[in-house]
XYZ file of C-alpha atoms in Angstrom:
573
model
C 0.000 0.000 0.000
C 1.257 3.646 -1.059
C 2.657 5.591 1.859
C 1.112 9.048 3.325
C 1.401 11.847 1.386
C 3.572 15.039 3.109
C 1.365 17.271 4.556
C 1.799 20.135 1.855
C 1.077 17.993 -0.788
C -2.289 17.094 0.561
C -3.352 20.693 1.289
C -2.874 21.322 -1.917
C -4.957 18.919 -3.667
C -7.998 19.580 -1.275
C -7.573 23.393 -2.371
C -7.529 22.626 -5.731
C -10.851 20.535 -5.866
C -13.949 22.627 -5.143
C -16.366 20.283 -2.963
C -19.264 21.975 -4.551
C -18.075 20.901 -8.161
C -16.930 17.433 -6.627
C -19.948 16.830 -5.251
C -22.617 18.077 -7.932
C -20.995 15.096 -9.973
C -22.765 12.591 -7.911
C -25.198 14.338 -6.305
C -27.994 16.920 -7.924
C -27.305 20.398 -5.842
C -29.732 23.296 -5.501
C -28.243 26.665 -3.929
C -30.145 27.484 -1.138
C -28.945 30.524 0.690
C -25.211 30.548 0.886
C -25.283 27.185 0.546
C -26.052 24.092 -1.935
C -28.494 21.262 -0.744
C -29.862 17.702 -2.080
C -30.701 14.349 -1.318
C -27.910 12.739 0.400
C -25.655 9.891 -1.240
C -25.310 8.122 2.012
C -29.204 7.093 3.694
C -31.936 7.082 1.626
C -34.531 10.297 2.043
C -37.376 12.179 0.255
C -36.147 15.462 1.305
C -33.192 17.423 0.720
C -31.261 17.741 4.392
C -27.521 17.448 2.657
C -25.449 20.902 2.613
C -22.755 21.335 0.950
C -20.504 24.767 1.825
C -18.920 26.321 -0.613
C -17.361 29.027 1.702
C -16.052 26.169 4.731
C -15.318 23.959 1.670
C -17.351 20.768 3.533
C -20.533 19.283 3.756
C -22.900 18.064 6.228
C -26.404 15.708 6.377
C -28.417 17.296 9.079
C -30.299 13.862 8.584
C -27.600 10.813 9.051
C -24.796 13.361 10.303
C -22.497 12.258 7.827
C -19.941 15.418 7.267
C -16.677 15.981 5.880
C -14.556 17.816 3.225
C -13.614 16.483 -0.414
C -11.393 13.665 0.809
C -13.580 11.987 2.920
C -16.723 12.329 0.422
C -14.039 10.448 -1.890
C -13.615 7.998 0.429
C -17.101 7.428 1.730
C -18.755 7.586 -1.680
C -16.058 5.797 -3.876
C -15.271 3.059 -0.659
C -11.320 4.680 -0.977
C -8.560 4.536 1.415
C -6.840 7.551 2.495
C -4.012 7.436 0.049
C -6.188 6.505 -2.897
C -8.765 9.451 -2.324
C -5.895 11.657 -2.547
C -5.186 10.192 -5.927
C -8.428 10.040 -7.377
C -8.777 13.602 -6.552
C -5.045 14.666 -7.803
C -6.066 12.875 -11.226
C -9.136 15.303 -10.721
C -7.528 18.245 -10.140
C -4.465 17.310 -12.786
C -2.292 17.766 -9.607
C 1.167 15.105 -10.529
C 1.738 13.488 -6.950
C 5.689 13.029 -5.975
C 6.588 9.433 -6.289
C 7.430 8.579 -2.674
C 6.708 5.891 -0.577
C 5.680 3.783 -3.428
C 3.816 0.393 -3.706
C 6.932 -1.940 -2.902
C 7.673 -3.926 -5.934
C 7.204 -7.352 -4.477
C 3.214 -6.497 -4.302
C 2.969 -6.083 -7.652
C 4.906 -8.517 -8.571
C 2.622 -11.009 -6.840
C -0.345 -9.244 -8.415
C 0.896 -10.094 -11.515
C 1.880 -13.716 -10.757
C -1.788 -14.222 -8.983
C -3.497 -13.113 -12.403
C -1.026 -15.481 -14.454
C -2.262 -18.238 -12.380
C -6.037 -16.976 -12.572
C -5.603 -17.087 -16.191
C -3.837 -20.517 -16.224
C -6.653 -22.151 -13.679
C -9.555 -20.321 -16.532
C -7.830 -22.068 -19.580
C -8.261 -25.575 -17.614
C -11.745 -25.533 -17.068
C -12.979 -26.169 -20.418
C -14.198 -30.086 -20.445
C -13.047 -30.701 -16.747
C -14.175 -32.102 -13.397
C -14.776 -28.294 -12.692
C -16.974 -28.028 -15.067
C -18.772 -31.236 -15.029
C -19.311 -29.741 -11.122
C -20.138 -26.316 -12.257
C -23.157 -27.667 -14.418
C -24.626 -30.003 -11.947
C -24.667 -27.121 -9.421
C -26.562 -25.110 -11.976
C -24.082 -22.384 -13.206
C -24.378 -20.895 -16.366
C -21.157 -19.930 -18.461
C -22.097 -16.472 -18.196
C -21.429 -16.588 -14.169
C -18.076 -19.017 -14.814
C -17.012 -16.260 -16.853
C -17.813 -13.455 -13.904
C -16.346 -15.279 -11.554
C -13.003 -16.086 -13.134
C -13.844 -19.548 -11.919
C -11.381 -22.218 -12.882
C -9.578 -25.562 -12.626
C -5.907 -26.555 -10.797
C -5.048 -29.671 -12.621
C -4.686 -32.820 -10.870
C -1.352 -32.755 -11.315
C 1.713 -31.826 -8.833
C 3.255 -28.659 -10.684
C 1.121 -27.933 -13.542
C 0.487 -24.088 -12.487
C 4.103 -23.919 -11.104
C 5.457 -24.987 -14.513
C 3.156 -22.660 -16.479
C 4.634 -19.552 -14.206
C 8.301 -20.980 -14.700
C 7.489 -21.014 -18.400
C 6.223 -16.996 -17.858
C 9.722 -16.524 -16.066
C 8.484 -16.536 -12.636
C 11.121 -17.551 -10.239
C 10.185 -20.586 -7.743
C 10.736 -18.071 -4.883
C 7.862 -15.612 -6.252
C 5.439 -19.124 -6.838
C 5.981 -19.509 -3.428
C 5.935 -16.136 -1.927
C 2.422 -15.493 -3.756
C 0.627 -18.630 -2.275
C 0.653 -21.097 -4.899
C 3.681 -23.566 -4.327
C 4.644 -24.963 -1.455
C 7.487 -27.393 -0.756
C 6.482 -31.232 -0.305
C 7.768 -33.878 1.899
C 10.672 -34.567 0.091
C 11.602 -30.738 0.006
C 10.348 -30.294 -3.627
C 8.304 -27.405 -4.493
C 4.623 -28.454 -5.801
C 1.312 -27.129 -6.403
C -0.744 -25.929 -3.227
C -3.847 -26.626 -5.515
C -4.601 -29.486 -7.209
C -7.778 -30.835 -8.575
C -9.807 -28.314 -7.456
C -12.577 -25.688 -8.380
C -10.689 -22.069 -8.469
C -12.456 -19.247 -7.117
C -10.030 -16.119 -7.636
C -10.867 -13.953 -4.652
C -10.056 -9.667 -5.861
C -9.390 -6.913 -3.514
C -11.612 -3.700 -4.258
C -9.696 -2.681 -6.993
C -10.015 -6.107 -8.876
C -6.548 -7.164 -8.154
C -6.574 -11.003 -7.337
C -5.127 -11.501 -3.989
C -5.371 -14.889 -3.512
C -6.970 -17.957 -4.175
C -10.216 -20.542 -2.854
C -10.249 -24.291 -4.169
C -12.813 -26.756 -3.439
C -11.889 -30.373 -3.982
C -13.558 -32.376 -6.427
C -12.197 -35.532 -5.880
C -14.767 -37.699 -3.480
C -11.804 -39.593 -1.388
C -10.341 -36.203 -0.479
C -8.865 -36.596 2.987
C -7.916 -32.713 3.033
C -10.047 -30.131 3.210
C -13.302 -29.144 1.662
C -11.714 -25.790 0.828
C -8.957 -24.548 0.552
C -7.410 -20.987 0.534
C -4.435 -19.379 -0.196
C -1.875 -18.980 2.480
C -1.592 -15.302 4.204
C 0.764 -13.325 1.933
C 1.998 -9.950 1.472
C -0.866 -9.080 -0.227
C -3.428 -10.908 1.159
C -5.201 -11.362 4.594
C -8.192 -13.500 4.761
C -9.412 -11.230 7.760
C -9.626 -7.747 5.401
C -10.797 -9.038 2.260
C -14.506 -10.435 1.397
C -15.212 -12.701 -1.375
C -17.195 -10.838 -4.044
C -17.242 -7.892 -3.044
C -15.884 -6.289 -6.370
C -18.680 -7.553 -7.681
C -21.127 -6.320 -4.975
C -20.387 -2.679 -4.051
C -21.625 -1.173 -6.308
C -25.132 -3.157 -5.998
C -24.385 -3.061 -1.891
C -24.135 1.143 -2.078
C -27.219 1.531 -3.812
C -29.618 -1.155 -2.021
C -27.903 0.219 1.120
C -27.537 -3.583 2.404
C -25.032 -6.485 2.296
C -26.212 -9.862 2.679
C -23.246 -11.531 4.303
C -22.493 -15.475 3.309
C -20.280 -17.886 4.650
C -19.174 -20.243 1.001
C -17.746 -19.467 -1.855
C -20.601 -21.450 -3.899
C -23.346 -19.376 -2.092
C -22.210 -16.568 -3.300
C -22.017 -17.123 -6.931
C -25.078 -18.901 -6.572
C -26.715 -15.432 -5.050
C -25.522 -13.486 -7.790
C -26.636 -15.833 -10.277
C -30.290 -15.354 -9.131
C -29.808 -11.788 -9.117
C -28.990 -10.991 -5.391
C -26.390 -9.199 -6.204
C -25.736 -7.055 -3.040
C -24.058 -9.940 -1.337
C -20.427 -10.904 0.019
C -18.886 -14.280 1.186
C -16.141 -14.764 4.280
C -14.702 -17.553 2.350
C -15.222 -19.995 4.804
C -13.860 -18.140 7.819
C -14.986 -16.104 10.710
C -16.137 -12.889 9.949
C -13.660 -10.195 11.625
C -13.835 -6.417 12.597
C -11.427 -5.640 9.732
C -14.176 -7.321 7.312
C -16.935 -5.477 9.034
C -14.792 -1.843 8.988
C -14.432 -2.980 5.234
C -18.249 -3.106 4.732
C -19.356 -0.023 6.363
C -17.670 2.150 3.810
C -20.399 0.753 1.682
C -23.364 0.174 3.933
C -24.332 0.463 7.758
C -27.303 -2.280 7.573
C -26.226 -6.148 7.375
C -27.881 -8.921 6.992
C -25.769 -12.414 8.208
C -26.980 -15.278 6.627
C -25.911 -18.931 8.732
C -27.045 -22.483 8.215
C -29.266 -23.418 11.126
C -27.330 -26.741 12.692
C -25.018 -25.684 15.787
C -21.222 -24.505 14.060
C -23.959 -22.163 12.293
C -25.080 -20.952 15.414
C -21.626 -20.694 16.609
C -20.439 -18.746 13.671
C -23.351 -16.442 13.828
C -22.586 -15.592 17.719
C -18.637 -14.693 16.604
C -20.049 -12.870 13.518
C -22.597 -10.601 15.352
C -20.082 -9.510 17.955
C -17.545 -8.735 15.328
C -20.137 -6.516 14.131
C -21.392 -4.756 17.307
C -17.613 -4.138 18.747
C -17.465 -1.631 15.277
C -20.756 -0.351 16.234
C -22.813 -2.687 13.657
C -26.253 -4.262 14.908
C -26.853 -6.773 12.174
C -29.895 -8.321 11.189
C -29.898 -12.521 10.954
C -30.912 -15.176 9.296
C -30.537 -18.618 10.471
C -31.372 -21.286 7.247
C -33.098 -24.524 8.026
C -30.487 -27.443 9.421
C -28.834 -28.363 6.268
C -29.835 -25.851 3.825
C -27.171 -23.324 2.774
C -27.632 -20.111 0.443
C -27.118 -21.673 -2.530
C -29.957 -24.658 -1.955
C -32.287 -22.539 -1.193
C -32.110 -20.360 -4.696
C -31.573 -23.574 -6.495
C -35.050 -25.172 -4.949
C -37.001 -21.853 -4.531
C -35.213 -18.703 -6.462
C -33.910 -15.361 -5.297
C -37.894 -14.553 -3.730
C -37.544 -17.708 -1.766
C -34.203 -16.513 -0.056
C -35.858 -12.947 -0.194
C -38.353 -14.011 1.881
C -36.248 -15.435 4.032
C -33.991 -12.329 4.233
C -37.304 -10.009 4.803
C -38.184 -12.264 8.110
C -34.320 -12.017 10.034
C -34.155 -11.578 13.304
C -33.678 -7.611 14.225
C -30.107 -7.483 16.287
C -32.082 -7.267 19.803
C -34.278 -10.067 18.794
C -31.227 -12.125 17.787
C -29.501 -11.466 21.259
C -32.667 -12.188 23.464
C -33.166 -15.167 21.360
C -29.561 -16.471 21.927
C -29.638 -15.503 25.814
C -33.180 -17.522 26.491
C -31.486 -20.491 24.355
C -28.289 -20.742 26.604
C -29.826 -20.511 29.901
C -32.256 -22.782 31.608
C -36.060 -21.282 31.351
C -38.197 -23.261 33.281
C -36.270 -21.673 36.495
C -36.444 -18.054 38.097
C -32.577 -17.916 38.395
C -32.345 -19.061 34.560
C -34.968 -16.411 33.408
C -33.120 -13.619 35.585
C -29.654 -14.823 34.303
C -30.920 -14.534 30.306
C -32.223 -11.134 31.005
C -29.011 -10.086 33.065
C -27.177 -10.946 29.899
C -28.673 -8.586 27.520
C -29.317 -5.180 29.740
C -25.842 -3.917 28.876
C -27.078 -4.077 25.252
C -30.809 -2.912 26.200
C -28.893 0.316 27.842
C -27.522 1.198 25.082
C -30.162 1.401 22.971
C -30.955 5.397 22.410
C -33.919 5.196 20.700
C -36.689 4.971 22.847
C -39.407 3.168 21.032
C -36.512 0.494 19.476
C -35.609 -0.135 23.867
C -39.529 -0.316 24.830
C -40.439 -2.700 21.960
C -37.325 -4.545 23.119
C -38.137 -4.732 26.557
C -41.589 -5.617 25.515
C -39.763 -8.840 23.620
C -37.427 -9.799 26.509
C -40.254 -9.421 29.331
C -42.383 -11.640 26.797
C -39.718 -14.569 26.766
C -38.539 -14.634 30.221
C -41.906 -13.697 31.935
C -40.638 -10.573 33.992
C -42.630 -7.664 33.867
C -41.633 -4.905 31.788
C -41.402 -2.333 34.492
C -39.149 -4.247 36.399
C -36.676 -4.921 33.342
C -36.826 -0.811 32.884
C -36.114 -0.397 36.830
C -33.205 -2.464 36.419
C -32.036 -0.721 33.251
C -31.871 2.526 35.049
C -29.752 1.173 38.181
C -26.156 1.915 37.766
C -25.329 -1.647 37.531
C -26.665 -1.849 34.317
C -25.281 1.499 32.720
C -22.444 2.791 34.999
C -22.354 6.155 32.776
C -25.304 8.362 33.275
C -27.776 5.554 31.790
C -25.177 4.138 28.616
C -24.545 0.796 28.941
C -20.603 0.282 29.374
C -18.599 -0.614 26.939
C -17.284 -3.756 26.297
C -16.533 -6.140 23.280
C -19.836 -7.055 21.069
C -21.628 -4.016 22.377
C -22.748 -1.605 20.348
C -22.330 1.375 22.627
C -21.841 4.031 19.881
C -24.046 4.080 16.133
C -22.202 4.353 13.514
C -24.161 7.664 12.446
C -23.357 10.710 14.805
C -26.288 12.999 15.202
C -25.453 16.835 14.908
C -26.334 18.111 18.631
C -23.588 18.854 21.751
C -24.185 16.827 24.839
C -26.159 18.728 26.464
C -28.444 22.017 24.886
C -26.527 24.815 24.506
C -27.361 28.716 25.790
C -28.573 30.854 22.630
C -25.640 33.409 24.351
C -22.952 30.368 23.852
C -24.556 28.932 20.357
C -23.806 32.169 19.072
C -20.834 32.817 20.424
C -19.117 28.939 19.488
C -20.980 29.726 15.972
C -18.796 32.889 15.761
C -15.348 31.141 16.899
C -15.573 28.777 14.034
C -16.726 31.502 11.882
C -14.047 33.728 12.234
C -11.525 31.374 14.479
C -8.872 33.431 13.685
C -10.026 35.613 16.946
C -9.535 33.638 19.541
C -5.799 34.650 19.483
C -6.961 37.796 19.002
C -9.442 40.051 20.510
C -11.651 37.371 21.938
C -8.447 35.667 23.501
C -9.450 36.427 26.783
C -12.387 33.983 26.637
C -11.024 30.675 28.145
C -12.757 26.878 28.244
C -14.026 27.412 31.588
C -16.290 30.515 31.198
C -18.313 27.843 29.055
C -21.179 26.073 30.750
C -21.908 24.026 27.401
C -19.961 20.403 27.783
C -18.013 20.528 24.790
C -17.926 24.133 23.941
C -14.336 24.209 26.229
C -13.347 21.898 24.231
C -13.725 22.930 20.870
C -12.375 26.400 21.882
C -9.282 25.173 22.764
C -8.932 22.787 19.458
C -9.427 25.950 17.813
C -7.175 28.039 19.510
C -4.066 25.195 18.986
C -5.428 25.349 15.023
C -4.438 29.279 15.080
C -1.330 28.808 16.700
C -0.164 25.896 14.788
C -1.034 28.049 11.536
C -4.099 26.623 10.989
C -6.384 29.036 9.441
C -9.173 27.900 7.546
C -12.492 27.541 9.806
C -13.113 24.061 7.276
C -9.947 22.595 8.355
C -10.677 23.734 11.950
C -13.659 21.640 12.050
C -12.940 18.612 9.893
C -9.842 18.432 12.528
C -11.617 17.762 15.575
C -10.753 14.379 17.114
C -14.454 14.235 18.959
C -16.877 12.724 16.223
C -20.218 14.132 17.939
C -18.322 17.876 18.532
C -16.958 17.935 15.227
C -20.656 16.654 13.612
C -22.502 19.266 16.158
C -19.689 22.321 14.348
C -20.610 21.420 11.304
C -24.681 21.855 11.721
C -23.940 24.736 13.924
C -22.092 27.010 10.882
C -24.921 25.376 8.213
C -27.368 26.649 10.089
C -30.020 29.027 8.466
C -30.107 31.495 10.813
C -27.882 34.741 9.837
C -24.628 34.739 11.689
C -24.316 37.854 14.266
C -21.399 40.719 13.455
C -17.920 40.213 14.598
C -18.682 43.262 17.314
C -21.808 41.796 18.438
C -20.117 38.679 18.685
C -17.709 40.357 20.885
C -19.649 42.055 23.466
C -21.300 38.696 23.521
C -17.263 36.856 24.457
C -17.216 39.808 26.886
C -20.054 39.130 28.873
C -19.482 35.492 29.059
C -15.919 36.180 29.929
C -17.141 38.561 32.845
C -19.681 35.904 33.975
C -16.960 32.914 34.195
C -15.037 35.094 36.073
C -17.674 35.696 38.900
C -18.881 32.358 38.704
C -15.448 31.116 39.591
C -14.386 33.868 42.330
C -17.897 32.844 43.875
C -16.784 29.297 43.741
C -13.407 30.203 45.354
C -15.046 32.470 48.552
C -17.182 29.591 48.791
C -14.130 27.298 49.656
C -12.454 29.422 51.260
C -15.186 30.146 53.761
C -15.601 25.741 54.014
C -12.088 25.856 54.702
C -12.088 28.187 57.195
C -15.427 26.412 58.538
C -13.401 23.179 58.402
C -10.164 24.549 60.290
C -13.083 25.953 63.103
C -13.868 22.801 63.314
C -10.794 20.905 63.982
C -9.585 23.519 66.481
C -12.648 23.007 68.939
C-alpha cells in the first residue's frame, strides 16, 4: 500500500478541488442561501437535508450526520482509502503526486503472478471435473465467466510450470501462495484438482486464491485458501465484493455469506448485493471494510449448531465496530445456494425479509443458553442482555425490546426498565458500558452537543468557528471554563491550537476535531439558516461570558475558602 502523502502535498490537492463541483458530480445540488443542498448519497430520504458549503469547503447531512470535506466524500462515496482518495482527486484536479513511498515492488509482482495463475486455472476448465461440477450445481457460463472460476489440474506442478514457463522464479510461486514445498523438500502445487475461485481486492486485483476439492476420497479439506501473503489477509478481504459494491451502495444492504458457492449462486439469481467470508470467521477488519459501503447487514448462517456458533462470533464482530446486524438462520442443512436452487432469489428474499432484528437475535440467543423453566435461569438470560438494552438510544426500538425480553422470560416490563436505570446496568449516566460485542456508539453521529446549549454560547461557538482566527486575538481572553456548554471548552481550545499551529481555515478547523459528535454538532452549527451575528456583536457577547466565568469562579473560590475556614473551626474546637 502507497505511503502518506507530506502534509503540503495534501493541502494542496484539497484546495484545488472545489467540494461543490466534486460533489454536484454525484449528487444533484440546488443553492439554497449561501449554501447548496440535495438528497444525500449516504441514507436514503425524500427530502433534501444534505449541505454542501462552498465558503467552509465541507458538507454536512443534518439527517444521518455524515460530514466531511472532499477527501472523505471520496472515500465514503467511492469506498477509498486515504491514500487513494488523494489520488483520485489529484487525477481530478491534474495535480502530478511526488513518487514517494511507493507500492513496494514485491506487491505487484505477486499481483501479476496471482493473475497469471487466474488465467492458467480459466484455460483448464474447459471439459473438466470443474466443469462437469459447475453444471450439476446449476451455473451458467455467463457466471463461470464473472467469476473467473477455474480448474488446478490434478497434477503436482502444472500451475508452477506454467509460471516458470512466464519466467516466474520458484521463490515468487511460493511467496504469492501457490507452491509450497512437499515432503521430500520439492516445491509443488498448493492446488490441485480443485474448483478455483479467484478472490479480488476492491480494486479487482486477485489476492489470492479458494479451491474446493472435487475428488470424493479427499482426505484434506473441503476448501482450501491461499496462504496469508503480502498481499493478502483472509481477515480484510470479502469474497465478491468487487462484484457487490456497487449493488451493496445503492440497495444500502449487504447480505453476508459464509461459502464461496453461495455466493455465486446469489448473484446468479440476481442478489447481487451480497459478500462471502470464504469460509472463515467474519472479523472487525471485514466489518470496517463493509461499512464504507453500507451500515445495515444482513448475516446469513445455516441453522445446525457450528452455524449458530459462527453467527454468535459474527454478530459480535459486528457490534464491537458499532454494527447491529440483522440474521438469518437457514433450516439445518440448507445453505444459500440450496435454497435459490429449490425456490429462487424470492424464496431466499423471503427469508432475508423475516431475520431476526439485532435485539431479537440477542434475546433469542440468551433464552437459548440458559435454563427457562427456572427463576434464576430467566433472571440470568435477562441479566445478559441489559448492557445491550442500555444502550439502545432510541426509545421506542428499547420499549419494543423490553416488551420482547419481558415476553420470553416472563418478567414484567417495568421491572426490566427499573433495572435498566440502576447503575449496575449502565455505569455512565444511563449508557450501557462498553465492552466487546456491544454496540455502545451508532455508527451515524447525530449533529447536537451533549447537552443544549445557551442561545448566548450557540452564538458565540458559531462565531469562533466563523471567524476562528479571533480567539488569538481580541476574543483571547475567553477561556474553556467561562463555558457552561460540555463541549464548547473543548472545541475552543482545538481551535485556539489550530491558530497557533497556523491553521487558518475555519473548514480545516472543524474537519480536525478528534471528537466525532463535537466535530458533527460544528458542522450543523455554521450550516445553520439562521444569519450569523457581526464580529462586534459577537464580541460584546465573548465579553459578557468572559465577565460571567469570572464571577462564577471567584464565587466558587469564597465559597471554599469560607468551608475551609469552617473546616479549620472545626478541627480547632
Amino acid at each position: 500500500m502507497a505511503g502518506l502523502f507530506p502534509r503540503e502535498v495534501i493541502d494542496q490537492v484539497r484546495d484545488a478541488v472545489d467540494v461543490v463541483e466534486l460533489i454536484s458530480s454525484y449528487v444533484h445540488l440546488k443553492k439554497s442561501g449561501a449554501n447548496f443542498v440535495g438528497l444525500c448519497p449516504f441514507h436514503a430520504e425524500k427530502s433534501p437535508s444534505f449541505t454542501v458549503s462552498p465558503s467552509k469547503q465541507f458538507y454536512h447531512c443534518f439527517g444521518c450526520g455524515e460530514g466531511g470535506n472532499a477527501i472523505s466524500f471520496v472515500m465514503k462515496r467511492e469506498s477509498l482509502g486515504f491514500v487513494e482518495a488523494v489520488e483520485f482527486l489529484a487525477n481530478r484536479a491534474g495535480i502530478t503526486l511526488p513518487k514517494r513511498h511507493e507500492e513496494p515492488k514485491e506487491y505487484s509482482r505477486i499481483y501479476e503472478i496471482n493473475k497469471l495463475a487466474a488465467d492458467f486455472f480459466r484455460s483448464k476448465l474447459a471439459d473438466s471435473p470443474a466443469a462437469a461440477y459447475a453444471s450439476r450445481r446449476g451455473l451458467s457460463p455467463e457466471t463461470l465467466q464473472k467469476f473467473r472460476i477455474g480448474y488446478a489440474p490434478d497434477a503436482w506442478d502444472s500451475c508452477l510450470g506454467h509460471l516458470l514457463s512466464k519466467k516466474v522464479g520458484e521463490s515468487e510461486v511460493e511467496n504469492a501462495g501457490l507452491a509450497k514445498k512437499s515432503s521430500a523438500g520439492n516445491l509443488i502445487d498448493r492446488f490441485r484438482n480443485r474448483m478455483m475461485f479467484p478472490i479480488s481486492d476492491e480494486r479487482e486485483r486477485v489476492v489470492g486464491f479458494g479451491g474446493r476439492t472435487l475428488a470424493e476420497d479427499d482426505k484434506g479439506p473441503k476448501y482450501l485458501n491461499s496462504p496469508e501473503t503480502p498481499v493478502y489477509f483472509k481477515g480484510r478481504v470479502l469474497y465478491g465484493l468487487d462484484r457487490a459494491g456497487q449493488a451493496v451502495r445503492k440497495k444500502d444492504q449487504v447480505m453476508i455469506v459464509e461459502g464461496y458457492m453461495d455466493l455465486v449462486a446469489l448473484h446468479q439469481a440476481g442478489v447481487e448485493n451480497a459478500v462471502a467470508t470464504s469460509g472463515t470467521a467474519f472479523t472487525e477488519g471485514q466489518c470496517r471494510l463493509l461499512r464504507r459501503y453500507t451500515s445495515n447487514f444482513v448475516m446469513v448462517f445455516d441453522g445446525d449448531e457450528a452455524g449458530k456458533k459462527a453467527a454468535a462470533r459474527a454478530t459480535e464482530a459486528a457490534a464491537a465496530q458499532g454494527i447491529r446486524p440483522s440474521v438469518v438462520m437457514l433450516p439445518t442443512g440448507k445453505d444459500p445456494d440450496d435454497v435459490v436452487r429449490e425456490g429462487g432469489a424470492k424464496a431466499f428474499l423471503e427469508m432475508v425479509r423475516d431475520a431476526k432484528p439485532y435485539m431479537t437475535y440477542l434475546i433469542d440467543q440468551a433464552c437459548a443458553k440458559h435454563d427457562m423453566t427456572t427463576g434464576e435461569g430467566r433472571a440470568d438470560a435477562a441479566r445478559s442482555v441489559l448492557p445491550e438494552l442500555a444502550a439502545l438510544r432510541d426509545p421506542l426500538e428499547r420499549a419494543s425490546c423490553v416488551g420482547y425480553l419481558s415476553q420470553k422470560t416472563g418478567i414484567s416490563a417495568e421491572k426490566i426498565e427499573a433495572r435498566l436505570r440502576t447503575p449496575r446496568s449502565a455505569p455512565d449516566g444511563g449508557r450501557a458500558a462498553p465492552r466487546p460485542g456491544v454496540p455502545v456508539k451508532t455508527t451515524t453521529v447525530r449533529p447536537r452537543p451533549p447537552k443544549p446549549a445557551t442561545m448566548q454560547e450557540k452564538k458565540i461557538m458559531r462565531g469562533i468557528l466563523d471567524h476562528p482566527e479571533k480567539v488569538t486575538g481580541e476574543w483571547g481572553a475567553l477561556t474553556a471554563d467561562d463555558f457552561l456548554t460540555p463541549g464548547f471548552g473543548v472545541m475552543l481550545e482545538h481551535v485556539r491550537t489550530c491558530i497557533e499551529g497556523g491553521t487558518t481555515s475555519a473548514g480545516e478547523v472543524i474537519e480536525t476535531l478528534e471528537n466525532q459528535e463535537l466535530r458533527a454538532y460544528a458542522r450543523a452549527l455554521v450550516m445553520e439558516d439562521a444569519k450569523p451575528e457581526s464580529v462586534a456583536f459577537i464580541g460584546t457577547l465573548v465579553t459578557g461570558l468572559h465577565a460571567a466565568g469570572l464571577a462564577r469562579r471567584r464565587k466558587a473560590e469564597r465559597k471554599k475558602e469560607i468551608e475551609e475556614k469552617k473546616n479549620d473551626a472545626e478541627r480547632l474546637k
